[in-house]
PDB file of C-alpha atoms in Angstrom:
ATOM      1  CA  MET W   1       3.276   1.039 -19.468  1.00 68.00           C
ATOM      2  CA  ARG W   2       2.695  -2.816 -18.607  1.00 74.00           C
ATOM      3  CA  GLN W   3      -0.122  -4.293 -16.483  1.00 71.00           C
ATOM      4  CA  CYS W   4       0.813  -6.045 -13.459  1.00 72.00           C
ATOM      5  CA  PRO W   5       0.282  -9.987 -13.502  1.00 67.00           C
ATOM      6  CA  GLN W   6      -1.175  -9.943  -9.793  1.00 64.00           C
ATOM      7  CA  CYS W   7      -3.953  -7.426  -9.984  1.00 65.00           C
ATOM      8  CA  GLY W   8      -3.999  -5.868 -14.077  1.00 67.00           C
ATOM      9  CA  ALA W   9      -3.128  -2.349 -12.700  1.00 72.00           C
ATOM     10  CA  GLU W  10      -0.899  -0.476 -15.005  1.00 74.00           C
ATOM     11  CA  VAL W  11       2.989  -0.625 -14.210  1.00 75.00           C
ATOM     12  CA  GLY W  12       5.760   1.675 -15.142  1.00 75.00           C
ATOM     13  CA  GLU W  13       8.269   0.334 -17.543  1.00 71.00           C
ATOM     14  CA  ASN W  14      11.053   0.772 -14.479  1.00 72.00           C
ATOM     15  CA  SER W  15       8.539  -0.138 -11.583  1.00 73.00           C
ATOM     16  CA  ARG W  16      10.067  -2.819  -9.478  1.00 71.00           C
ATOM     17  CA  PHE W  17       6.829  -3.137  -7.573  1.00 69.00           C
ATOM     18  CA  CYS W  18       2.797  -2.429  -8.611  1.00 72.00           C
ATOM     19  CA  ALA W  19       1.491   0.698  -6.597  1.00 73.00           C
ATOM     20  CA  ALA W  20      -1.797  -0.726  -6.735  1.00 70.00           C
ATOM     21  CA  CYS W  21      -1.167  -4.293  -4.843  1.00 67.00           C
ATOM     22  CA  GLY W  22       2.567  -4.047  -4.075  1.00 68.00           C
ATOM     23  CA  ALA W  23       3.254  -7.107  -5.991  1.00 68.00           C
ATOM     24  CA  ALA W  24       7.284  -7.540  -7.059  1.00 70.00           C
ATOM     25  CA  GLN W  25       7.525  -6.870 -10.623  1.00 71.00           C
ATOM     26  CA  THR W  26      10.232  -9.315 -11.887  1.00 61.00           C
ATOM     27  CA  GLU W  27      11.102 -10.074 -15.681  1.00 49.00           C
ATOM     28  CA  GLN W  28       9.309 -13.425 -15.387  1.00 38.00           C
ATOM     29  CA  SER W  29       6.091 -11.920 -13.622  1.00 34.00           C
ATOM     30  CA  LEU W  30       5.900  -8.979 -16.106  1.00 33.00           C
ATOM     31  CA  THR W  31       6.136 -11.269 -19.207  1.00 31.00           C
ATOM     32  CA  SER W  32       3.503 -13.582 -17.811  1.00 29.00           C
ATOM     33  CA  THR W  33      -0.158 -13.460 -19.630  1.00 29.00           C
ATOM     34  CA  ILE W  34      -1.926 -15.507 -17.266  1.00 27.00           C
ATOM     35  CA  PRO W  35      -4.804 -13.040 -15.987  1.00 29.00           C
ATOM     36  CA  VAL W  36      -5.733 -12.737 -12.506  1.00 28.00           C
ATOM     37  CA  VAL W  37      -9.139 -11.986 -11.710  1.00 30.00           C
ATOM     38  CA  VAL W  38      -9.595 -10.343  -8.188  1.00 34.00           C
ATOM     39  CA  SER W  39     -12.924 -11.362  -6.686  1.00 37.00           C
ATOM     40  CA  THR W  40     -15.039  -8.498  -5.060  1.00 42.00           C
ATOM     41  CA  THR W  41     -18.101 -10.472  -4.731  1.00 44.00           C
ATOM     42  CA  ASP W  42     -18.273 -10.069  -0.727  1.00 54.00           C
ATOM     43  CA  ALA W  43     -16.898  -6.601  -0.759  1.00 53.00           C
ATOM     44  CA  PRO W  44     -20.402  -4.852  -0.315  1.00 56.00           C
ATOM     45  CA  ALA W  45     -21.102  -7.206   2.408  1.00 57.00           C
ATOM     46  CA  ARG W  46     -17.922  -6.793   4.399  1.00 53.00           C
ATOM     47  CA  GLN W  47     -18.435  -3.097   3.815  1.00 55.00           C
ATOM     48  CA  ALA W  48     -21.905  -3.075   5.031  1.00 57.00           C
ATOM     49  CA  GLN W  49     -20.903  -5.080   8.070  1.00 57.00           C
ATOM     50  CA  ALA W  50     -17.919  -2.522   8.799  1.00 55.00           C
ATOM     51  CA  LEU W  51     -20.521   0.629   8.676  1.00 59.00           C
ATOM     52  CA  ALA W  52     -23.253  -1.422  10.794  1.00 60.00           C
ATOM     53  CA  ASP W  53     -22.281  -0.288  14.222  1.00 69.00           C
ATOM     54  CA  LEU W  54     -19.745   2.597  13.320  1.00 74.00           C
ATOM     55  CA  PRO W  55     -21.239   5.907  15.438  1.00 80.00           C
ATOM     56  CA  ARG W  56     -22.056   8.887  13.689  1.00 80.00           C
ATOM     57  CA  GLY W  57     -18.749  10.994  12.684  1.00 81.00           C
ATOM     58  CA  VAL W  58     -16.523   8.499  13.391  1.00 86.00           C
ATOM     59  CA  THR W  59     -14.028   7.443  10.685  1.00 91.00           C
ATOM     60  CA  ALA W  60     -12.617   4.282   9.797  1.00 91.00           C
ATOM     61  CA  LEU W  61     -10.353   2.762   7.192  1.00 93.00           C
ATOM     62  CA  VAL W  62     -11.505  -0.860   6.485  1.00 90.00           C
ATOM     63  CA  VAL W  63      -9.172  -3.290   4.358  1.00 91.00           C
ATOM     64  CA  GLU W  64     -10.868  -4.254   1.096  1.00 89.00           C
ATOM     65  CA  ARG W  65      -7.935  -6.046  -0.216  1.00 88.00           C
ATOM     66  CA  GLY W  66      -4.847  -7.390   1.320  1.00 84.00           C
ATOM     67  CA  PRO W  67      -3.988  -9.368   4.346  1.00 80.00           C
ATOM     68  CA  ASP W  68      -6.747  -8.938   7.081  1.00 80.00           C
ATOM     69  CA  ALA W  69      -9.259  -8.297   4.515  1.00 83.00           C
ATOM     70  CA  GLY W  70     -12.580  -6.944   6.414  1.00 82.00           C
ATOM     71  CA  THR W  71     -10.464  -5.638   9.055  1.00 87.00           C
ATOM     72  CA  ARG W  72     -11.793  -2.167  10.605  1.00 89.00           C
ATOM     73  CA  PHE W  73      -9.186   0.488  11.976  1.00 91.00           C
ATOM     74  CA  ILE W  74     -11.208   3.297  13.765  1.00 90.00           C
ATOM     75  CA  LEU W  75      -9.018   6.619  13.352  1.00 91.00           C
ATOM     76  CA  THR W  76      -8.960   8.089  16.873  1.00 85.00           C
ATOM     77  CA  SER W  77      -6.335  10.965  17.596  1.00 73.00           C
ATOM     78  CA  PRO W  78      -5.815  11.421  21.451  1.00 69.00           C
ATOM     79  CA  GLU W  79      -4.904  15.115  22.063  1.00 73.00           C
ATOM     80  CA  GLY W  80      -4.758  15.776  18.228  1.00 77.00           C
ATOM     81  CA  ALA W  81      -1.695  13.206  17.979  1.00 88.00           C
ATOM     82  CA  PRO W  82      -1.468  11.762  14.292  1.00 94.00           C
ATOM     83  CA  VAL W  83      -2.098   8.302  13.800  1.00 95.00           C
ATOM     84  CA  SER W  84       0.777   6.513  12.766  1.00 96.00           C
ATOM     85  CA  ILE W  85       0.428   3.816   9.800  1.00 97.00           C
ATOM     86  CA  GLY W  86       3.241   0.972   9.018  1.00 97.00           C
ATOM     87  CA  ARG W  87       4.967  -1.737   9.181  1.00 95.00           C
ATOM     88  CA  ASP W  88       6.680  -0.811  12.448  1.00 95.00           C
ATOM     89  CA  ALA W  89       5.298  -2.808  15.455  1.00 93.00           C
ATOM     90  CA  GLU W  90       4.696   0.654  17.274  1.00 93.00           C
ATOM     91  CA  SER W  91       2.738   1.895  14.514  1.00 94.00           C
ATOM     92  CA  ASP W  92      -1.040   2.766  15.713  1.00 92.00           C
ATOM     93  CA  ILE W  93      -2.093   0.897  12.449  1.00 94.00           C
ATOM     94  CA  PHE W  94       0.325  -1.929  12.187  1.00 93.00           C
ATOM     95  CA  LEU W  95       0.437  -3.254   8.547  1.00 94.00           C
ATOM     96  CA  ASP W  96       2.656  -6.485   8.376  1.00 91.00           C
ATOM     97  CA  ASP W  97       3.785  -6.787   5.268  1.00 92.00           C
ATOM     98  CA  VAL W  98       7.033  -5.930   3.140  1.00 94.00           C
ATOM     99  CA  THR W  99       5.237  -3.600   0.639  1.00 94.00           C
ATOM    100  CA  VAL W 100       4.559  -1.199   3.676  1.00 96.00           C
ATOM    101  CA  SER W 101       7.446   0.915   5.024  1.00 97.00           C
ATOM    102  CA  ARG W 102       8.167   0.961   8.675  1.00 97.00           C
ATOM    103  CA  ARG W 103       6.912   4.692   8.787  1.00 97.00           C
ATOM    104  CA  HIS W 104       4.453   4.235   5.791  1.00 98.00           C
ATOM    105  CA  ALA W 105       2.095   7.353   6.625  1.00 98.00           C
ATOM    106  CA  SER W 106       0.160   9.190   9.058  1.00 97.00           C
ATOM    107  CA  ALA W 107      -3.195  10.264   9.597  1.00 96.00           C
ATOM    108  CA  SER W 108      -4.423  13.618  11.488  1.00 95.00           C
ATOM    109  CA  PHE W 109      -7.627  15.161  12.363  1.00 93.00           C
ATOM    110  CA  ASP W 110      -7.901  18.913  12.130  1.00 90.00           C
ATOM    111  CA  GLY W 111     -11.552  19.275  14.093  1.00 87.00           C
ATOM    112  CA  VAL W 112     -13.310  18.831  10.984  1.00 89.00           C
ATOM    113  CA  VAL W 113     -12.011  16.196   8.689  1.00 92.00           C
ATOM    114  CA  TRP W 114      -9.045  13.603   8.536  1.00 95.00           C
ATOM    115  CA  HIS W 115      -5.836  14.196   6.352  1.00 96.00           C
ATOM    116  CA  LEU W 116      -3.705  11.595   5.035  1.00 97.00           C
ATOM    117  CA  GLN W 117       0.134  12.126   4.817  1.00 98.00           C
ATOM    118  CA  ASP W 118       2.797   9.984   3.270  1.00 98.00           C
ATOM    119  CA  ALA W 119       5.922   9.710   5.347  1.00 97.00           C
ATOM    120  CA  GLY W 120       8.263   9.431   2.408  1.00 96.00           C
ATOM    121  CA  SER W 121       7.568   5.893   1.776  1.00 96.00           C
ATOM    122  CA  LEU W 122       9.159   3.883  -0.884  1.00 94.00           C
ATOM    123  CA  ASN W 123       5.910   2.622  -2.483  1.00 94.00           C
ATOM    124  CA  GLY W 124       4.162   5.583  -1.898  1.00 96.00           C
ATOM    125  CA  THR W 125       0.398   6.187  -0.425  1.00 97.00           C
ATOM    126  CA  TYR W 126      -2.529   6.515  -2.863  1.00 97.00           C
ATOM    127  CA  VAL W 127      -5.788   8.137  -2.433  1.00 97.00           C
ATOM    128  CA  ASN W 128      -8.401   7.075  -5.226  1.00 96.00           C
ATOM    129  CA  GLY W 129      -5.355   6.244  -7.473  1.00 95.00           C
ATOM    130  CA  THR W 130      -3.600   8.948  -7.299  1.00 96.00           C
ATOM    131  CA  ARG W 131      -0.290   9.175  -5.712  1.00 96.00           C
ATOM    132  CA  CYS W 132      -0.385  12.120  -2.647  1.00 95.00           C
ATOM    133  CA  ALA W 133       2.052  13.531  -0.290  1.00 97.00           C
ATOM    134  CA  GLN W 134      -0.903  14.681   1.467  1.00 97.00           C
ATOM    135  CA  GLN W 135      -4.709  14.412   0.846  1.00 97.00           C
ATOM    136  CA  SER W 136      -8.055  15.240   2.908  1.00 97.00           C
ATOM    137  CA  LEU W 137      -9.987  12.049   3.341  1.00 96.00           C
ATOM    138  CA  GLN W 138     -13.741  11.643   2.653  1.00 95.00           C
ATOM    139  CA  SER W 139     -16.327   8.805   3.424  1.00 92.00           C
ATOM    140  CA  GLY W 140     -16.110   6.088   0.167  1.00 93.00           C
ATOM    141  CA  ASP W 141     -12.242   7.170  -0.859  1.00 96.00           C
ATOM    142  CA  VAL W 142     -10.026   4.525  -1.662  1.00 96.00           C
ATOM    143  CA  VAL W 143      -6.483   4.189   0.152  1.00 97.00           C
ATOM    144  CA  ASN W 144      -3.687   1.900  -1.045  1.00 97.00           C
ATOM    145  CA  ILE W 145      -0.537   1.555   1.339  1.00 97.00           C
ATOM    146  CA  GLY W 146       1.433  -1.184  -0.156  1.00 94.00           C
ATOM    147  CA  LYS W 147      -0.663  -4.200  -1.336  1.00 93.00           C
ATOM    148  CA  PHE W 148      -3.537  -2.826   1.392  1.00 95.00           C
ATOM    149  CA  ARG W 149      -6.477  -1.548   0.052  1.00 95.00           C
ATOM    150  CA  PHE W 150      -8.692   0.592   2.468  1.00 95.00           C
ATOM    151  CA  ILE W 151     -12.084   2.085   1.889  1.00 94.00           C
ATOM    152  CA  VAL W 152     -12.519   5.170   4.338  1.00 94.00           C
ATOM    153  CA  MET W 153     -15.948   4.955   6.044  1.00 92.00           C
ATOM    154  CA  THR W 154     -17.409   7.726   8.065  1.00 88.00           C
ATOM    155  CA  GLY W 155     -20.406   6.676  10.485  1.00 82.00           C
ATOM    156  CA  GLU W 156     -23.858   8.053   9.609  1.00 75.00           C
ATOM    157  CA  SER W 157     -26.246   6.295  11.946  1.00 51.00           C
ATOM    158  CA  ALA W 158     -26.780   7.993  15.514  1.00 46.00           C
TER     159      ALA W 158
END
């Protein structure tokens, strides 16, 4: 195992991309010894702001790291249709970055809990650091899709 020079996560010997941040793993970047520190000092403030007006029972994905940090995507499923997530402009949650597959994942609601399903993406979908094909989501879970890191948040106020 090696460390990603971009975020410090462990990267497999033959991996071309970092699963945590999506950074390309070139020979030059893998031999870099310059540590990169990701500042998360404003993350709690962004999370508190994202939760502030989220109605009770409504679930959202909040971008904690990656392009558009702080953006909140409220999960809604009209008529039970899955919420598509990907780089395709037609996706319900559009993530404009090459580390995200065009049809990367989807989220569906079973009436009680949201479930995240990988759609056969190249870089995979991770929940709490574990690559998954399908995973139920709980408030506080960390979801990685390409270089995006989301926090799952469910509103608790009335």
